[in-house]
Coordinates of C-alpha atoms in Angstrom, one line a residue:
M1 CA 3.4 -19.1 17.0
K2 CA 1.2 -20.3 19.9
E3 CA 4.0 -22.5 21.2
D4 CA 6.4 -19.5 21.4
T5 CA 4.0 -17.4 23.5
Q6 CA 3.3 -20.3 25.8
R7 CA 7.0 -20.8 26.2
I8 CA 7.4 -17.1 27.0
D9 CA 5.0 -17.5 29.9
E10 CA 7.1 -20.4 31.3
L11 CA 10.4 -18.6 30.9
V12 CA 9.1 -15.4 32.4
G13 CA 7.7 -17.4 35.4
K14 CA 11.2 -18.7 36.0
L15 CA 12.8 -15.3 35.5
R16 CA 10.4 -13.8 38.0
F17 CA 11.8 -16.1 40.7
S18 CA 15.5 -16.0 39.5
E19 CA 15.3 -19.6 38.4
L20 CA 16.3 -19.0 34.7
S21 CA 19.3 -21.0 33.6
D22 CA 21.9 -19.7 31.2
A23 CA 20.5 -21.9 28.5
E24 CA 16.9 -20.7 29.1
Q25 CA 18.1 -17.1 29.2
S26 CA 19.6 -17.6 25.7
E27 CA 16.3 -19.3 24.6
L28 CA 14.3 -16.3 25.9
D29 CA 16.6 -13.9 24.0
A30 CA 16.2 -15.9 20.8
L31 CA 12.4 -16.0 21.1
L32 CA 12.2 -12.2 21.6
Q33 CA 14.5 -11.6 18.6
R34 CA 12.5 -13.7 16.1
N35 CA 8.8 -13.5 17.2
P36 CA 6.9 -10.2 17.4
D37 CA 4.0 -12.0 19.3
A38 CA 6.5 -13.2 21.9
R39 CA 7.9 -9.6 22.3
R40 CA 4.3 -8.3 22.8
R41 CA 3.7 -11.1 25.4
F42 CA 6.9 -10.2 27.2
V43 CA 5.9 -6.6 27.4
G44 CA 2.6 -7.6 28.9
H45 CA 4.4 -9.4 31.7
W46 CA 6.6 -6.3 32.1
I47 CA 3.6 -4.2 32.6
L48 CA 2.1 -6.5 35.2
E49 CA 5.3 -6.9 37.1
S50 CA 6.8 -3.5 37.1
D51 CA 6.0 0.1 37.9
L52 CA 4.6 0.4 34.3
H53 CA 3.7 4.1 34.2
E54 CA 7.2 5.3 35.1
D55 CA 9.0 2.8 32.9
A56 CA 6.7 3.1 29.9
A57 CA 6.6 6.9 30.0
G58 CA 10.4 6.9 30.1
L59 CA 10.7 4.6 27.2
L60 CA 8.3 6.6 25.2
S61 CA 10.2 9.8 25.7
A62 CA 13.5 8.4 24.7
P63 CA 14.9 5.4 22.7
P64 CA 15.3 2.2 24.9
Q65 CA 18.5 2.2 26.9
V66 CA 20.0 -0.6 29.0
S67 CA 19.8 1.7 32.1
V68 CA 16.0 1.8 31.7
L69 CA 15.6 -1.9 31.1
T70 CA 17.6 -2.9 34.2
R71 CA 14.9 -1.3 36.4
F72 CA 12.7 -4.3 35.7
P73 CA 12.3 -5.3 39.4
R74 CA 14.3 -8.3 40.4
M75 CA 13.5 -10.0 37.2
I76 CA 15.9 -9.4 34.4
P77 CA 19.7 -9.7 34.5
L78 CA 21.8 -6.9 33.0
G79 CA 23.2 -9.1 30.2
L80 CA 19.7 -10.2 29.1
A81 CA 18.4 -6.6 29.3
A82 CA 21.1 -5.5 26.9
A83 CA 20.5 -8.3 24.5
I84 CA 16.7 -7.8 24.2
A85 CA 16.6 -4.0 24.6
L86 CA 16.3 -3.5 20.8
G87 CA 14.1 -6.5 20.4
I88 CA 11.4 -5.3 22.7
G89 CA 12.0 -1.6 22.2
F90 CA 9.5 -1.3 19.4
W91 CA 6.7 -2.8 21.3
L92 CA 7.4 -0.7 24.4
F93 CA 7.4 2.4 22.1
Q94 CA 3.8 1.6 21.1
I95 CA 2.5 1.6 24.7
S96 CA 1.0 5.1 24.9
L97 CA -0.5 6.3 28.1
A98 CA -2.3 9.1 26.1
P99 CA -2.7 7.9 22.5
E100 CA -2.7 10.5 19.8
A101 CA -6.1 10.9 18.1
G102 CA -6.1 9.6 14.6
G103 CA -3.0 7.5 15.1
G104 CA -2.2 4.0 14.0
A105 CA -4.1 0.8 15.0
S106 CA -2.9 1.2 18.6
G107 CA -3.2 5.0 18.7
E108 CA 0.5 5.6 18.4
P109 CA 1.7 8.7 16.5
S110 CA 3.0 8.4 13.0
V111 CA 6.7 8.5 12.3
A112 CA 7.2 8.7 8.5
V113 CA 5.6 9.1 5.1
V114 CA 6.2 7.3 1.8
R115 CA 7.6 9.8 -0.7
R116 CA 7.7 7.5 -3.7
A117 CA 7.2 3.8 -4.3
V118 CA 8.1 2.4 -7.7
D119 CA 7.3 -1.3 -8.7
S120 CA 6.7 -1.9 -5.0
G121 CA 4.7 -4.9 -3.9
S122 CA 3.9 -7.2 -1.0
G123 CA 5.2 -10.3 -2.7
G124 CA 5.0 -10.5 -6.5
D125 CA 2.0 -8.7 -8.0
T126 CA -0.2 -7.0 -5.5
Q127 CA -3.4 -9.0 -5.2
A128 CA -6.8 -7.6 -4.1
G129 CA -6.6 -6.7 -0.5
A130 CA -2.9 -7.2 -0.1
S131 CA -1.0 -4.3 1.3
S132 CA 1.6 -2.4 -0.7
L133 CA 3.4 0.9 -0.1
H134 CA 2.2 3.9 -2.0
G135 CA 3.2 7.6 -2.3
G136 CA 1.8 9.7 0.5
Q137 CA 1.2 6.8 2.8
V138 CA 1.7 7.6 6.5
L139 CA 3.7 5.0 8.5
Y140 CA 3.6 4.2 12.2
P141 CA 6.1 2.4 14.4
G142 CA 6.6 -1.1 13.2
P143 CA 7.8 -3.3 10.3
V144 CA 8.1 -2.1 6.7
E145 CA 8.5 -4.8 4.1
V146 CA 9.4 -4.2 0.5
A147 CA 9.2 -7.3 -1.7
D148 CA 10.5 -5.6 -4.8
G149 CA 11.1 -2.3 -6.4
L150 CA 12.3 0.9 -4.7
V151 CA 10.6 2.8 -1.8
Q152 CA 11.7 6.2 -0.5
L153 CA 10.6 7.0 3.1
D154 CA 10.8 10.4 4.8
L155 CA 11.1 10.1 8.6
Y156 CA 9.7 13.0 10.5
N157 CA 13.2 14.1 11.7
G158 CA 14.2 14.7 8.1
V159 CA 16.1 11.4 7.4
S160 CA 15.4 9.9 3.9
L161 CA 15.7 6.2 3.5
V162 CA 15.6 4.3 0.2
L163 CA 14.8 0.6 0.5
E164 CA 15.6 -1.7 -2.4
G165 CA 13.4 -4.8 -2.4
P166 CA 13.6 -7.4 -1.0
A167 CA 14.2 -5.6 2.2
G168 CA 12.7 -5.2 5.7
I169 CA 13.1 -2.7 8.5
D170 CA 11.5 -1.9 11.8
I171 CA 10.9 1.8 12.5
V172 CA 11.1 2.2 16.2
S173 CA 11.1 6.0 16.1
P174 CA 12.3 8.7 13.6
D175 CA 15.6 8.4 15.4
L176 CA 16.0 4.6 15.5
V177 CA 15.5 2.1 12.7
I178 CA 16.4 -1.6 12.7
L179 CA 17.5 -3.2 9.4
N180 CA 16.3 -6.8 9.3
S181 CA 17.4 -7.7 5.8
G182 CA 18.2 -6.2 2.4
K183 CA 19.7 -2.8 1.4
V184 CA 19.0 0.7 2.6
R185 CA 20.5 4.0 1.8
A186 CA 20.2 6.8 4.4
N187 CA 20.5 10.5 3.8
V188 CA 20.7 12.3 7.1
P189 CA 20.5 16.2 7.2
P190 CA 22.2 18.1 10.0
P191 CA 19.1 18.5 12.2
A192 CA 18.8 14.7 12.4
R193 CA 22.4 14.1 13.4
G194 CA 22.6 11.2 15.8
F195 CA 20.2 9.0 13.9
R196 CA 20.8 5.4 14.7
L197 CA 20.4 2.3 12.5
I198 CA 20.8 -1.2 13.8
A199 CA 22.2 -3.8 11.4
G200 CA 22.7 -7.3 12.9
E201 CA 25.2 -7.0 15.7
H202 CA 26.1 -3.4 15.0
E203 CA 24.8 0.0 15.9
L204 CA 25.5 2.8 13.4
I205 CA 25.3 6.3 14.7
D206 CA 25.2 9.1 12.2
L207 CA 27.4 12.2 12.6
G208 CA 26.0 14.0 9.5
T209 CA 26.2 11.8 6.5
E210 CA 24.9 9.6 3.7
F211 CA 25.6 5.9 3.9
G212 CA 24.5 2.6 2.5
V213 CA 24.0 -0.6 4.6
S214 CA 23.2 -4.2 3.6
L215 CA 22.3 -7.2 5.7
G216 CA 21.9 -10.7 4.5
A217 CA 19.8 -13.6 5.9
D218 CA 23.0 -15.0 7.5
G219 CA 23.4 -11.8 9.6
E220 CA 26.4 -10.6 7.7
G221 CA 26.4 -7.1 6.3
E222 CA 28.3 -4.1 4.9
L223 CA 28.5 -0.4 5.6
H224 CA 29.5 2.1 2.9
V225 CA 30.0 5.7 3.9
I226 CA 29.1 7.8 0.9
D227 CA 29.5 11.2 2.5
G228 CA 30.3 12.4 6.1
E229 CA 30.9 10.2 9.1
V230 CA 29.4 7.2 10.8
E231 CA 30.3 5.8 14.3
V232 CA 30.1 2.0 14.5
L233 CA 29.4 0.2 17.8
S234 CA 29.4 -3.6 18.5
K235 CA 26.3 -4.9 20.3
K236 CA 28.3 -8.1 21.1
D237 CA 31.0 -6.1 22.9
P238 CA 29.6 -2.8 24.3
D239 CA 32.9 -2.0 25.9
R240 CA 34.7 -2.2 22.5
E241 CA 35.8 1.2 21.3
A242 CA 33.6 2.7 18.6
K243 CA 35.0 2.9 15.1
L244 CA 34.7 6.2 13.2
M245 CA 34.1 5.7 9.4
R246 CA 34.6 8.6 7.0
T247 CA 33.6 9.5 3.4
G248 CA 34.8 6.9 0.9
T249 CA 35.4 4.1 3.4
A250 CA 33.6 0.8 4.0
M251 CA 33.6 -2.2 6.3
S252 CA 32.0 -5.6 6.6
L253 CA 29.7 -6.2 9.5
K254 CA 30.2 -9.7 11.0
R255 CA 27.8 -11.8 13.1
D256 CA 30.3 -12.0 15.9
G257 CA 30.3 -8.1 16.2
S258 CA 33.7 -7.7 14.5
T259 CA 34.4 -5.6 11.4
A260 CA 36.9 -5.6 8.5
E261 CA 37.8 -2.8 6.1
I262 CA 36.6 -3.4 2.5
A263 CA 36.5 -1.3 -0.7
E264 CA 33.8 1.4 -0.7
D265 CA 31.1 1.0 -3.4
G266 CA 28.3 3.3 -2.4
A267 CA 27.0 3.5 -6.0
R268 CA 25.4 0.1 -5.6
F269 CA 22.9 1.5 -3.1
S270 CA 20.0 3.3 -4.8
G271 CA 19.3 6.8 -3.7
G272 CA 16.4 9.2 -4.2
S273 CA 17.6 10.1 -7.7
A274 CA 17.4 6.4 -8.7
V275 CA 13.8 6.3 -7.4
A276 CA 12.9 9.4 -9.4
K277 CA 14.5 8.0 -12.5
R278 CA 12.7 4.7 -12.2
E279 CA 9.4 6.6 -11.7
T280 CA 10.1 8.5 -14.9
E281 CA 10.8 5.3 -16.8
R282 CA 7.6 3.7 -15.6
F283 CA 5.6 6.7 -16.7
A284 CA 7.2 6.4 -20.2
E285 CA 6.4 2.7 -20.3
W286 CA 2.8 3.4 -19.4
K287 CA 2.6 6.1 -22.2
K288 CA 3.7 3.5 -24.8
E289 CA 1.0 1.1 -23.5
M290 CA -1.6 3.8 -23.9
E291 CA -0.5 4.4 -27.5
Q292 CA -0.9 0.8 -28.3
L293 CA -4.4 0.7 -26.7
A294 CA -5.4 3.8 -28.6
A295 CA -4.4 2.1 -31.9
D296 CA -6.2 -1.1 -31.1
P297 CA -9.2 -1.3 -33.4
D298 CA -11.3 -2.8 -30.6
T299 CA -10.8 0.2 -28.3
V300 CA -13.9 2.3 -28.1
L301 CA -13.0 4.8 -25.4
L302 CA -9.7 5.6 -23.7
F303 CA -9.3 8.5 -21.3
D304 CA -6.0 9.3 -19.6
F305 CA -7.6 12.3 -17.7
Q306 CA -4.7 14.4 -18.8
T307 CA -5.7 15.3 -22.4
R308 CA -8.3 17.9 -21.5
K309 CA -9.4 21.3 -23.0
D310 CA -11.8 23.3 -20.9
N311 CA -14.5 20.9 -19.9
R312 CA -13.9 18.5 -22.8
L313 CA -11.9 15.3 -22.3
R314 CA -10.4 13.9 -25.5
N315 CA -10.8 10.3 -26.4
L316 CA -7.3 9.0 -27.2
V317 CA -8.7 6.4 -29.7
S318 CA -6.9 7.1 -33.0
Q319 CA -9.0 5.3 -35.6
S320 CA -11.3 7.4 -37.7
G321 CA -15.0 7.6 -37.1
Q322 CA -14.7 7.8 -33.4
E323 CA -16.5 10.9 -32.1
I324 CA -16.9 9.9 -28.5
E325 CA -15.6 12.4 -26.0
G326 CA -16.1 13.2 -22.4
V327 CA -17.7 16.3 -20.9
V328 CA -16.4 17.1 -17.5
V329 CA -19.0 18.4 -15.0
G330 CA -17.4 19.8 -11.8
C331 CA -14.3 17.7 -10.9
E332 CA -10.9 19.1 -10.1
T333 CA -7.5 18.2 -11.4
G334 CA -5.7 15.8 -9.0
E335 CA -2.3 14.1 -8.7
G336 CA -1.9 11.0 -10.8
R337 CA 0.1 7.9 -10.2
W338 CA 3.4 9.5 -11.2
T339 CA 5.0 12.9 -10.7
G340 CA 3.8 15.0 -13.6
K341 CA 0.8 12.8 -14.3
S342 CA -2.7 14.4 -13.5
S343 CA -5.9 12.6 -12.6
L344 CA -9.5 13.7 -12.3
K345 CA -10.7 14.2 -8.7
F346 CA -14.3 13.4 -7.8
S347 CA -15.5 15.0 -4.6
H348 CA -19.0 16.3 -4.8
P349 CA -22.4 14.8 -5.7
S350 CA -22.4 16.8 -8.9
D351 CA -18.9 15.7 -10.2
R352 CA -19.0 13.4 -13.2
V353 CA -17.8 12.8 -16.8
R354 CA -20.7 12.6 -19.3
V355 CA -20.3 10.3 -22.3
E356 CA -22.5 8.8 -25.0
I357 CA -21.7 5.4 -26.5
P358 CA -24.4 4.5 -28.9
R359 CA -23.4 1.0 -30.2
Q360 CA -24.3 -2.4 -28.7
F361 CA -21.7 -5.1 -27.7
E362 CA -21.5 -8.9 -27.6
Q363 CA -18.3 -8.6 -25.6
L364 CA -17.0 -5.8 -23.4
T365 CA -14.0 -4.9 -21.3
M366 CA -13.9 -1.9 -18.9
A367 CA -10.9 -1.0 -16.8
S368 CA -9.9 1.9 -14.6
W369 CA -7.2 3.1 -12.2
V370 CA -9.0 4.5 -9.1
K371 CA -7.8 5.9 -5.8
V372 CA -10.8 5.9 -3.4
D373 CA -10.7 8.3 -0.5
S374 CA -13.8 7.3 1.3
I375 CA -16.1 4.2 1.4
K376 CA -18.8 5.9 3.5
L377 CA -21.4 5.9 0.7
L378 CA -23.2 2.7 -0.1
S379 CA -22.2 2.8 -3.7
L380 CA -19.3 4.3 -5.6
P381 CA -20.1 4.4 -9.4
L382 CA -17.4 3.8 -11.9
I383 CA -19.8 4.2 -14.8
Q384 CA -23.6 4.1 -14.9
S385 CA -26.0 4.5 -17.8
E386 CA -29.1 6.7 -17.9
G387 CA -32.3 4.9 -17.1
K388 CA -35.1 4.4 -19.6
Q389 CA -32.8 3.3 -22.4
E390 CA -33.3 0.2 -24.4
H391 CA -30.0 -1.2 -23.1
S392 CA -28.1 0.2 -20.1
L393 CA -25.5 -1.0 -17.6
F394 CA -23.7 0.0 -14.5
W395 CA -20.3 -0.9 -12.9
V396 CA -19.9 0.2 -9.3
L397 CA -18.2 -0.6 -6.0
H398 CA -20.9 -1.6 -3.6
H399 CA -21.6 -2.6 0.0
G400 CA -24.7 -3.0 2.1
H401 CA -23.4 -1.2 5.2
R402 CA -21.3 1.9 5.5
D403 CA -17.7 1.5 6.4
K404 CA -17.8 -2.2 5.5
P405 CA -15.6 -3.6 2.7
M406 CA -16.9 -3.0 -0.8
A407 CA -17.3 -5.4 -3.7
P408 CA -17.4 -4.9 -7.5
H409 CA -20.9 -5.0 -9.0
F410 CA -21.7 -5.1 -12.7
A411 CA -25.3 -5.1 -14.0
E412 CA -27.0 -4.8 -17.3
T413 CA -30.6 -4.0 -18.1
T414 CA -32.9 -4.4 -21.2
D415 CA -35.8 -2.0 -21.0
P416 CA -37.9 -2.2 -24.2
A417 CA -40.7 0.3 -24.7
D418 CA -43.9 -0.7 -23.0
E419 CA -42.3 -3.5 -21.1
K420 CA -40.9 -3.9 -17.6
G421 CA -37.1 -3.7 -17.4
D422 CA -35.2 -6.9 -17.0
R423 CA -32.0 -6.4 -14.9
R424 CA -29.3 -9.0 -14.5
N425 CA -26.8 -8.5 -11.6
Y426 CA -23.3 -9.8 -11.3
L427 CA -22.3 -8.8 -7.8
S428 CA -18.9 -10.2 -6.7
A429 CA -18.7 -12.0 -3.4
A430 CA -15.1 -10.8 -3.0
K431 CA -14.8 -7.8 -0.6
V432 CA -11.9 -6.0 -2.3
L433 CA -12.0 -2.4 -0.9
S434 CA -11.8 -1.7 2.8
G435 CA -10.8 1.4 4.8
E436 CA -7.2 0.1 4.7
Q437 CA -7.2 0.3 0.9
T438 CA -8.4 3.9 0.7
G439 CA -5.9 6.4 -0.5
R440 CA -4.0 4.0 -2.7
W441 CA -4.2 3.4 -6.4
M442 CA -6.0 0.2 -7.4
H443 CA -6.9 -1.3 -10.8
F444 CA -10.4 -2.4 -11.4
S445 CA -11.6 -4.2 -14.5
V446 CA -14.6 -6.3 -15.6
T447 CA -15.1 -8.4 -18.8
F448 CA -18.4 -9.5 -20.3
D449 CA -18.3 -12.3 -22.9
N450 CA -21.5 -13.6 -24.5
A451 CA -19.6 -16.2 -26.5
A452 CA -18.0 -17.7 -23.4
G453 CA -21.0 -17.0 -21.2
K454 CA -18.9 -15.3 -18.5
V455 CA -18.7 -12.1 -16.5
T456 CA -15.3 -11.8 -14.8
H457 CA -14.3 -9.3 -12.1
Y458 CA -10.6 -8.4 -11.7
V459 CA -8.8 -6.3 -9.1
N460 CA -5.1 -5.4 -9.5
G461 CA -4.8 -7.8 -12.4
H462 CA -6.2 -10.9 -10.5
V463 CA -9.5 -12.6 -11.0
V464 CA -11.7 -12.1 -7.9
D465 CA -15.0 -13.5 -9.1
R466 CA -16.7 -15.1 -12.1
H467 CA -20.4 -15.4 -13.0
E468 CA -22.3 -17.4 -15.6
I469 CA -24.4 -15.5 -18.2
E470 CA -27.8 -16.9 -18.6
S471 CA -29.5 -16.3 -22.0
P472 CA -26.8 -14.1 -23.6
R473 CA -28.0 -10.8 -25.0
P474 CA -26.3 -7.6 -26.3
L475 CA -25.0 -4.9 -24.0
G476 CA -25.6 -1.2 -24.4
I477 CA -24.2 1.9 -22.6
G478 CA -25.8 4.9 -24.3
L479 CA -25.8 8.1 -22.3
A480 CA -23.8 7.5 -19.1
D481 CA -21.9 9.1 -16.3
I482 CA -18.4 8.1 -15.3
G483 CA -17.9 8.6 -11.5
N484 CA -21.5 9.2 -10.9
W485 CA -25.1 8.0 -11.6
P486 CA -27.7 10.0 -13.6
S487 CA -30.9 8.4 -12.4
R488 CA -31.4 9.5 -8.8
D489 CA -35.0 10.9 -8.8
W490 CA -36.6 7.6 -7.7
A491 CA -34.2 7.4 -4.7
K492 CA -34.8 10.9 -3.4
G493 CA -35.0 10.9 0.4
T494 CA -33.5 7.4 0.7
K495 CA -30.1 6.2 1.6
W496 CA -29.4 5.6 -2.1
E497 CA -30.0 9.2 -3.2
V498 CA -26.3 10.2 -3.0
R499 CA -24.0 7.9 -5.1
H500 CA -20.8 9.3 -6.5
L501 CA -17.2 8.4 -6.6
I502 CA -15.1 10.0 -3.8
G503 CA -11.5 9.9 -4.9
D504 CA -9.4 10.1 -8.1
M505 CA -9.6 8.4 -11.5
D506 CA -6.4 8.1 -13.6
E507 CA -7.4 6.1 -16.6
F508 CA -10.6 4.6 -18.1
L509 CA -10.8 2.1 -20.9
I510 CA -13.8 0.5 -22.8
S511 CA -13.0 -2.2 -25.4
R512 CA -15.5 -4.1 -27.5
R513 CA -13.4 -7.3 -26.9
A514 CA -13.4 -9.3 -23.7
F515 CA -9.7 -9.3 -22.6
S516 CA -8.1 -12.5 -21.6
E517 CA -6.7 -12.9 -18.0
T518 CA -3.2 -12.5 -19.5
E519 CA -4.2 -9.2 -21.2
I520 CA -5.8 -7.9 -17.9
Q521 CA -2.6 -8.7 -16.0
Q522 CA -0.5 -6.9 -18.7
L523 CA -2.8 -3.9 -18.5
Y524 CA -2.3 -3.8 -14.7
R525 CA 1.5 -4.3 -14.8
A526 CA 1.9 -1.6 -17.5
G527 CA 0.0 0.9 -15.4
R528 CA 1.2 -0.1 -11.9
P529 CA 2.9 2.9 -10.3

């Protein structure tokens, strides 16, 4: 908050001239604990006031220690330094004198990677543009929030953390993590011995172990040692002798820095096996949803990009009379949304899936799970018809300038013989895919409904735009490419010549019924990894 950063300026001014009262010192401590912007502001004052190169380099080479913080020249009392060391440590860790190329937003080096994320979101269902954790995601120093589900992180020192939402941590470094709330289970291999986790007023030092820690909003928590040993220190009383906890023991962690022995129940902390089990269950739930879609009489085409023989992609639709199949041109097999699930990887201008869908439609739903790896091209086709057909359509992700956020674009054309083609465009105003969303699975869908006179764009189960249909007319697809566009001759030598999907596709659905908003949300939730 703006008021907090302004108050930081006032308090630091008093601190500089040793005019800070005990009450104001406590106020400063509280501000630094609760407000990241205030911590950043304080660090800025630190840099201006101190010999920043020596101090910042020292902090970057080792976790923050009171002995380092007390070098803040004539400004900061020892007690306050100890109290705020962990609060500002994260921001000081980010100040790099020589940032690593390709690092995070501030150039800092990465510290962890997401191994698995199951049912993980950023607050309820993940909306378009909202951030959510996904397998393979690289993490940098800073906060990690899990609203729901299970997330397994691998720190670069080998420590594995499983967070059970709702939970929040701050990763200061691979050797130091702060638990802000919720439950976390840590598995620490021998090379990472000495790993530290801060929970409320307690510092836990691993001595080769597996343990679970919880921390409530009231600052009260618990430690359960599942295997090995953990040393427990009180931040409130640094002189108090550390307690050594061994396998099968547990203690409560009080706000005043005290502890009390309790019954050990490490089984209530989800570990890596629980994440893998839940992932397997979600995969099975998705398969059931696919079976139901395949049996739906309105489903025209359903690809899971897993049922493939040579270059033929089998249509999963089960009713008789369906002879539509996909012909894979180029494309490699990629990793799907779950372990054991494959996808189709589109990388080159020639990669595509060729289909022919001869009928016409008064209503239509198309939906696909896509992981985009690059937005550098001006258009990323999801499906596009051949030109010079009586009816054709395209559905793409589009932007006008490279590296800018992309928007869903649906268009349909009637091109009768001897007449000029009539195209109608339904370009969403919602910018739903930016560089931050690349590398993660997203669900795109569009519905066309002549009866209701509406075209609706959805991303991750949520409506992002609606358009009115003027003078309703039938739709046609005919010959078309999934993940590419077949009519590039007219664009030769222009910026539009190369248009192809760069990334993976994990599912593609075409239905001759316009799904309701509820049905689209169900489709997203059933397939959400």
